[in-house]
XYZ file of C-alpha atoms in Angstrom:
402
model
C 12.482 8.978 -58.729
C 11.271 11.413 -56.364
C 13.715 13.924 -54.661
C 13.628 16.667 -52.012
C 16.308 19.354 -53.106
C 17.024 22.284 -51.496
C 15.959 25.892 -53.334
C 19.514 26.494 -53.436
C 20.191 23.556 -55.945
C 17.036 23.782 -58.294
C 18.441 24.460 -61.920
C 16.336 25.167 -65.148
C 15.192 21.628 -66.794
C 14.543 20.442 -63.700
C 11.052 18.760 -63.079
C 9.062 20.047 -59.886
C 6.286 17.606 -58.493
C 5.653 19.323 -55.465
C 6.744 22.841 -54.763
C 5.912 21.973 -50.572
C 4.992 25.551 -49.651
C 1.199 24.457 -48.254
C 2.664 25.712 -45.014
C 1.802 28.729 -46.917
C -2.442 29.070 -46.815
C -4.439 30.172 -49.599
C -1.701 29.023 -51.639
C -3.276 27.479 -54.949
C -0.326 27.873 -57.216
C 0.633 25.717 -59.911
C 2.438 23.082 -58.266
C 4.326 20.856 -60.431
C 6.202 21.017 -64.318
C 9.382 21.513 -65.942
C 11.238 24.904 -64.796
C 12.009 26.929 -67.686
C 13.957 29.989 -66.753
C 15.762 31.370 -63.772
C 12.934 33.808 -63.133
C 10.929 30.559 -62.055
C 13.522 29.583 -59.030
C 14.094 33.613 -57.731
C 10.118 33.455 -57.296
C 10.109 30.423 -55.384
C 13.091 31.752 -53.388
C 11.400 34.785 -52.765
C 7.982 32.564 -50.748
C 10.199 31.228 -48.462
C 10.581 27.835 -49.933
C 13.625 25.570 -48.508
C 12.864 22.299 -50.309
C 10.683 21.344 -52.807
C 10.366 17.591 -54.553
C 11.475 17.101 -58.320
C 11.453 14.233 -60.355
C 14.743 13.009 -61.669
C 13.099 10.859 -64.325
C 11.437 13.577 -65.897
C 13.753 16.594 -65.596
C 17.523 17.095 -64.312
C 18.927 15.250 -61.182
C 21.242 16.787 -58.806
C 23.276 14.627 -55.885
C 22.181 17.573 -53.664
C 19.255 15.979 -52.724
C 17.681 12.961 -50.599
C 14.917 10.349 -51.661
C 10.981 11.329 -50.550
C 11.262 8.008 -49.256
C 14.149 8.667 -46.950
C 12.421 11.684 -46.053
C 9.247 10.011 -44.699
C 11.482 8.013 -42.823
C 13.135 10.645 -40.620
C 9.236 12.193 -40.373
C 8.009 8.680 -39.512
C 10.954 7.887 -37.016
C 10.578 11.717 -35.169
C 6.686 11.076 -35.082
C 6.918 7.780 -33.478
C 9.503 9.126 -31.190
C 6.607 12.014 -29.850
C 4.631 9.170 -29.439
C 6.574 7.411 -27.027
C 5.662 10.044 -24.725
C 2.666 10.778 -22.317
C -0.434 11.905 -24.529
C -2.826 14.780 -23.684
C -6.096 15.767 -21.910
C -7.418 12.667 -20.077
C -10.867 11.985 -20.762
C -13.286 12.113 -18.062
C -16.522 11.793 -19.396
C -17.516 8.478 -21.494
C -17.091 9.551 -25.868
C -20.801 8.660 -26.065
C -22.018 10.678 -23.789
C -20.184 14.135 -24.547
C -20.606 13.278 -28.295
C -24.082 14.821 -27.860
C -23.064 17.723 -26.121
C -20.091 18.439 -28.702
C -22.296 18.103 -31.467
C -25.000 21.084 -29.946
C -21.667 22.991 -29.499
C -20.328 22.458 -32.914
C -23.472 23.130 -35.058
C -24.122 26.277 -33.117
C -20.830 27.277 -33.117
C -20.936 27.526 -37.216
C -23.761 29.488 -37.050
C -23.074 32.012 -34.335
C -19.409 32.740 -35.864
C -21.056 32.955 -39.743
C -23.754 35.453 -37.646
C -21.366 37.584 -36.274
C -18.694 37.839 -39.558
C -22.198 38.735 -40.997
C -23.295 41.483 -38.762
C -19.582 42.591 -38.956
C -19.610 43.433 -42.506
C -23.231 44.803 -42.389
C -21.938 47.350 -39.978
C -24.574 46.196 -37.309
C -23.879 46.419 -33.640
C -21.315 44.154 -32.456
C -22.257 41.730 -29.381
C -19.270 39.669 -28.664
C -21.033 37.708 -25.126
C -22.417 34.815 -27.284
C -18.612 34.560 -28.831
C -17.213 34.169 -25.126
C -20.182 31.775 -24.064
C -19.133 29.749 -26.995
C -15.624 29.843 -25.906
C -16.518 28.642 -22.473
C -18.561 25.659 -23.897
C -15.907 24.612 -26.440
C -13.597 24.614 -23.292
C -15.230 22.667 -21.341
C -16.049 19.954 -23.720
C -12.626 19.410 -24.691
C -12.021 19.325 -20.589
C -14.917 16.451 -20.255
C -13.727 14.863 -23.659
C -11.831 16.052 -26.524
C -12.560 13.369 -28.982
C -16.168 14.291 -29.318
C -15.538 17.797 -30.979
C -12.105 15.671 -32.412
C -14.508 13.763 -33.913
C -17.007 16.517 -35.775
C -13.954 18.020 -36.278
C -13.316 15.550 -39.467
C -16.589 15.618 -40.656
C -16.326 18.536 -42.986
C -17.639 19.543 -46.553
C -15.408 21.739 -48.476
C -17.914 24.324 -49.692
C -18.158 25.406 -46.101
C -14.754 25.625 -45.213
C -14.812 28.785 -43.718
C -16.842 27.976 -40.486
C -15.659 24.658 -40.106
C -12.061 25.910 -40.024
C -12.675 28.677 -37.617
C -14.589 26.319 -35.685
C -11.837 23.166 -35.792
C -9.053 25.562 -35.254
C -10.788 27.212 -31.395
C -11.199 23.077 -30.647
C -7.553 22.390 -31.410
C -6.309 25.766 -29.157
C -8.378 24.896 -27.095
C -6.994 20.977 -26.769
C -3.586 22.473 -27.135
C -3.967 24.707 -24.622
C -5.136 22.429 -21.717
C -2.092 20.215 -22.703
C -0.090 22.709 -22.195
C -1.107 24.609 -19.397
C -2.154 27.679 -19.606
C -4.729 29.700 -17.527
C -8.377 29.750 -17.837
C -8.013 33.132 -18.693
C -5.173 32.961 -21.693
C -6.871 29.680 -22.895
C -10.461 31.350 -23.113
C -8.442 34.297 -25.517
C -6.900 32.174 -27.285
C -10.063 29.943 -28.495
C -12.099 33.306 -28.747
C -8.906 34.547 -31.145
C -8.862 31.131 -32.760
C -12.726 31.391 -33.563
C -12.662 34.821 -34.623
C -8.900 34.436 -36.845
C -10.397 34.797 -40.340
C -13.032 37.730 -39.801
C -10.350 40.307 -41.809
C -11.913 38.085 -44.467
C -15.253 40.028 -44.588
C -13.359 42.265 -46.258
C -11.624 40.485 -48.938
C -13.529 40.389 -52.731
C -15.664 37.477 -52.919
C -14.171 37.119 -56.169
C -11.027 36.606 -54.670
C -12.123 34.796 -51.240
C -13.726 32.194 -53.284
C -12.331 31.619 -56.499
C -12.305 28.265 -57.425
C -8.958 28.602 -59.601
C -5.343 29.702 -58.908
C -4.588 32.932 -56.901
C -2.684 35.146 -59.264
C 0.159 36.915 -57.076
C -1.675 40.234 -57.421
C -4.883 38.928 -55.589
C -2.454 36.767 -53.133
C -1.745 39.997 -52.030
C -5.295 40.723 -51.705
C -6.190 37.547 -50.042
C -3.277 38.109 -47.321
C -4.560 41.495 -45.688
C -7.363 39.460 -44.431
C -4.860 38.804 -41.055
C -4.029 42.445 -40.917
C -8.111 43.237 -40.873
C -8.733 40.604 -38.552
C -6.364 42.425 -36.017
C -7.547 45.619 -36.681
C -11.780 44.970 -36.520
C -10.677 43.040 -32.935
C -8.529 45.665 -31.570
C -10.938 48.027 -32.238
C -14.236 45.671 -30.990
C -14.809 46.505 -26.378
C -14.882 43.285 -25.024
C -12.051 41.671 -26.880
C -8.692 40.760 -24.845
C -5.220 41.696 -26.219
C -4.143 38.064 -26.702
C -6.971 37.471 -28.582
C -5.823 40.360 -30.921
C -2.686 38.908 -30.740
C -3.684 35.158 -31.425
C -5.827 36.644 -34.363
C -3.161 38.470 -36.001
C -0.274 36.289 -35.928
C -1.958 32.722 -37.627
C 0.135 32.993 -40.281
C 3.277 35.097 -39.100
C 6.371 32.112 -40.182
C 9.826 31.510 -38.018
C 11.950 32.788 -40.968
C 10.048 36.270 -41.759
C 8.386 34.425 -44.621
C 4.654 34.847 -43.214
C 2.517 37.618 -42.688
C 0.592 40.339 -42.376
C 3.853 41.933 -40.242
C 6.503 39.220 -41.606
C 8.157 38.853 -37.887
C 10.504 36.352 -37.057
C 11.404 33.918 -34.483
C 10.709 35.240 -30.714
C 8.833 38.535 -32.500
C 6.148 35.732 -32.664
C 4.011 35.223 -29.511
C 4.291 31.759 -28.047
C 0.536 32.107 -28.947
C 0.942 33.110 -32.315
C 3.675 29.935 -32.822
C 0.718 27.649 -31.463
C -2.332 29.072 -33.725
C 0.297 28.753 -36.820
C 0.655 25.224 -35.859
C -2.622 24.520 -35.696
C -3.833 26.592 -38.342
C -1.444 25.057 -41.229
C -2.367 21.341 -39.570
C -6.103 22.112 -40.191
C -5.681 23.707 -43.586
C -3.779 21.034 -44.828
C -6.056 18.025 -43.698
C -8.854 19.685 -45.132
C -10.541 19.305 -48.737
C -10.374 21.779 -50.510
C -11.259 23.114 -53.913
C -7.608 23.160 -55.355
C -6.361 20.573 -52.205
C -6.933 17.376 -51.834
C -6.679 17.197 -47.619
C -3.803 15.094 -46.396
C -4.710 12.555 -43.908
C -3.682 12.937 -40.577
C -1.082 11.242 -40.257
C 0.853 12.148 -43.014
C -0.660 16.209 -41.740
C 1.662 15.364 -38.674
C 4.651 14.401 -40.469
C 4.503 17.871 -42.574
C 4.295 19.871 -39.705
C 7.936 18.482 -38.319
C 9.602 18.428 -42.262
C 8.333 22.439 -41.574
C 10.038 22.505 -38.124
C 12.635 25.167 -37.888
C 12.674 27.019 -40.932
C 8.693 28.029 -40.514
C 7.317 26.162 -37.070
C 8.089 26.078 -33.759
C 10.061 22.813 -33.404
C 9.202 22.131 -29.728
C 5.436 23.421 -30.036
C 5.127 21.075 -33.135
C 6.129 17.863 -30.939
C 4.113 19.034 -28.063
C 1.224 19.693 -30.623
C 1.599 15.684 -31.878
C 1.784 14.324 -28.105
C -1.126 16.640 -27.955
C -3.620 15.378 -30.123
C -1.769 11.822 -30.477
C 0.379 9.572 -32.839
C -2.677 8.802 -34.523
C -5.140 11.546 -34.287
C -9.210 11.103 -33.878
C -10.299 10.365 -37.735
C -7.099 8.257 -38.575
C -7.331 5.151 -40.825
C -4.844 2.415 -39.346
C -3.547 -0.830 -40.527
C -4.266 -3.448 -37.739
C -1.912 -6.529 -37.134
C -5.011 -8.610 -38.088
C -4.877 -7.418 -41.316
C -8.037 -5.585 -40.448
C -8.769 -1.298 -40.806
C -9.841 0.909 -38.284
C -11.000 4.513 -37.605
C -9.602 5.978 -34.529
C -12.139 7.743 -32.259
C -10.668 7.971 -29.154
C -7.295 8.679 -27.888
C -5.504 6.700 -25.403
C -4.897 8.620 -21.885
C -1.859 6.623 -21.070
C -0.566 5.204 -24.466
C -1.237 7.225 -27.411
C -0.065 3.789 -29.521
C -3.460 2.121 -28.301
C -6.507 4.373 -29.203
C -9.896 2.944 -29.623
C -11.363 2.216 -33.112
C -13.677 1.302 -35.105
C -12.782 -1.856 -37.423
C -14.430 -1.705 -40.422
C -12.612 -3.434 -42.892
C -10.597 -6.933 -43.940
C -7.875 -5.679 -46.281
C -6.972 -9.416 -46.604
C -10.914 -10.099 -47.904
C -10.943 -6.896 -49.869
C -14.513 -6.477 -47.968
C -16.230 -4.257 -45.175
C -16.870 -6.145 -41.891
C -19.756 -5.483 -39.040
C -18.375 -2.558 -37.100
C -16.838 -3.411 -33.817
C -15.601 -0.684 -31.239
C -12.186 -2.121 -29.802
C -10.075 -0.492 -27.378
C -6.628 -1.717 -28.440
C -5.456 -0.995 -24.779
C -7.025 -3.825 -23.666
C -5.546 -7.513 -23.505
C -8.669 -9.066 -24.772
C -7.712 -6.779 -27.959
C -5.562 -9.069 -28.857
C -4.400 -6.332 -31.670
C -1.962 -3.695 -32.780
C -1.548 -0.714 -34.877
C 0.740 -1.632 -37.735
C 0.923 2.478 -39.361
C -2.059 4.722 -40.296
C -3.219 3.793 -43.905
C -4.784 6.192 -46.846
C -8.359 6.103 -46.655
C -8.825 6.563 -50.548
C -6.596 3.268 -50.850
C -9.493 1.438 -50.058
C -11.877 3.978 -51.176
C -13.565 4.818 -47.557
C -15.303 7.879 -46.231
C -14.547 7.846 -42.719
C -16.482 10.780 -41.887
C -19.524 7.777 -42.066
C -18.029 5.893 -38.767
C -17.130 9.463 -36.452
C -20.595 10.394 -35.301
């Protein structure tokens, strides 16, 4: 049976499945196996770990602990309580439409940011307009219609991670910071900060920066200054706004001290910095990756409150779910038909009733003529029963978001 234990009861013998630090980025360490000394434990103590997942039929058991199954359903029961409430930026132009815009933005947006990490490390003359322009554009397409970028957002290959990740994490600022508020001026920082978060990296080996392996601990170390260059090449570039600095240099700075590149703790952290680490650790984890198989994200969502407290912002994190929705764009849900779905567009009154696109009869085994259906309306005559694991049924739904 699978456990969740806290650090503070693992014992040698037991069996580790899941060591749940990929709040942590970069991470690729071993994750799972029989613990063999006490050496083992101090280390994971030392990360920042709370809780990690053992097996109790493979290793020792301890009463110190609670099911994974009774864990998923607090994280289940907290995530349908965010969704009870109002969801986030109303649409106001039609998905179809601004899908063509968003997809003009997104492509150039890869190539402008790879441009300028590019003529960064070449030492070339630093033009940071086209970076703000961008910023502007992303902006305003998430004002006119977040789902489009939403949408291009979950299209992603793995080899190019990079980009896409600076790219997906200025659209979810961005999102998050309309929901939320804040000025034209703070928001347009933020996304520029967002965009710009991993340029430190220029500086990092490529040996290091893309190994396909396990990080040793000695190039960890390597692989974490990249947030302490990123604030530093910023600060030091005219045209570049303090919060952007900030938003830059705090992406992975943790509630508990456990983060870095300055290891601050709670209200040390910007209320920017608290939102880019949300977002930034939500991304990361949905995402493919060479030694991570993405989550989906749904189950994305339910990490991000299990890390509430200890390394996330507990209120950001539920304002970040009613943000982008119960059941974010690129979701694969269950209908009461017994039919699937990919969400594409979020609800603006009920975040329970986005529209998809039904693809599938689970009760046939067998792919059906896509159909667009708003669940929101009566005619629907359907309902979301919970969001479903696309590799149960062995679908790519990166074919049904563009």
């Amino acid at each position: 049976m699978i456990k969740r234990v806290p650090v503070s009861a693992l014992r040698v013998g037991m069996y580790i499945t899941d060591l749940n630090n990929d709040w942590i980025p970069h991470n690729s360490q071993r994750k799972r196996g029989v613990i063999k000394k006490e050496e083992t434990i101090e280390k994971i103590r030392r990360m920042g770990v709370q809780f990690v997942y053992i097996d109790a039929s493979r290793g020792l058991d301890t009463q110190d602990s609670e099911t994974a199954a009774e864990v998923d359903r607090r994280n289940e029961s907290a995530l349908q309580r965010a969704g009870e409430q109002s969801p986030g930026v109303r649409a106001r132009v039609p998905l179809e439409e601004e899908i063509v815009i968003a997809q003009r933005i997104h492509s150039q947006a890869q190539g402008l940011v790879g441009d300028f990490m590019n003529n960064v490390k070449l030492g070339g003359a630093i033009d940071i307009a086209p970076i703000h322009k961008l910023a502007d554009e992303l902006q305003h397409s998430v004002f006119r219609n977040a789902n489009a970028l939403s949408c291009l957002g979950r299209i992603r290959e793995k080899d190019n991670y990079l980009l896409e990740h600076s790219v997906n994490l200025s659209v979810l600022m961005s999102l998050f910071g309309n929901y939320r508020g804040l000025s034209a001026d703070v928001l347009h920082q933020t996304i520029v900060g967002a965009l710009l978060h991993d340029l430190g990296k220029i500086l990092t080996p490529d040996d290091i920066l893309h190994k396909p392996g396990r990080l040793s601990p000695e190039e960890f170390e390597v692989m974490k200054l990249h947030a302490r260059h990123s604030r530093d090449i910023l600060a030091a570039t005219e045209g570049i706004g303090e919060l952007t600095v900030i938003t830059a240099a705090q992406h992975h700075e943790r509630l508990d001290g456990s983060g870095y590149p300055e290891g601050l703790k709670g209200n040390e952290i910007s209320e920017y910095g608290r939102m880019v680490a949300i977002t930034d650790v939500y991304d990361a984890i949905t995402a493919d990756r060479v030694y991570h198989k993405g989550l989906t994200p749904t189950q994305g969502l339910k990490k991000l409150l299990e890390w509430s407290g200890d390394h996330l912002d507990p209120v950001l994190v539920k304002e970040f779910i009613r943000c982008i929705g119960l059941y974010p764009v690129g979701s694969l849900v269950l209908l009461e038909s017994g039919r699937l779905g990919v969400v594409v567009e979020a609800n603006d009154s009920d975040q329970r009733l986005p529209t998809v696109k039904v693809i599938y009869h689970t009760r046939f085994r067998m792919a059906i003529p896509v159909e667009t259906l708003d669940l929101a309306r009566p005619a629907a005559h359907d309902r979301i029963v919970r969001a479903v694991d696309p590799d149960e049924y062995r679908i790519d739904v990166r074919k049904f978001l563009a």
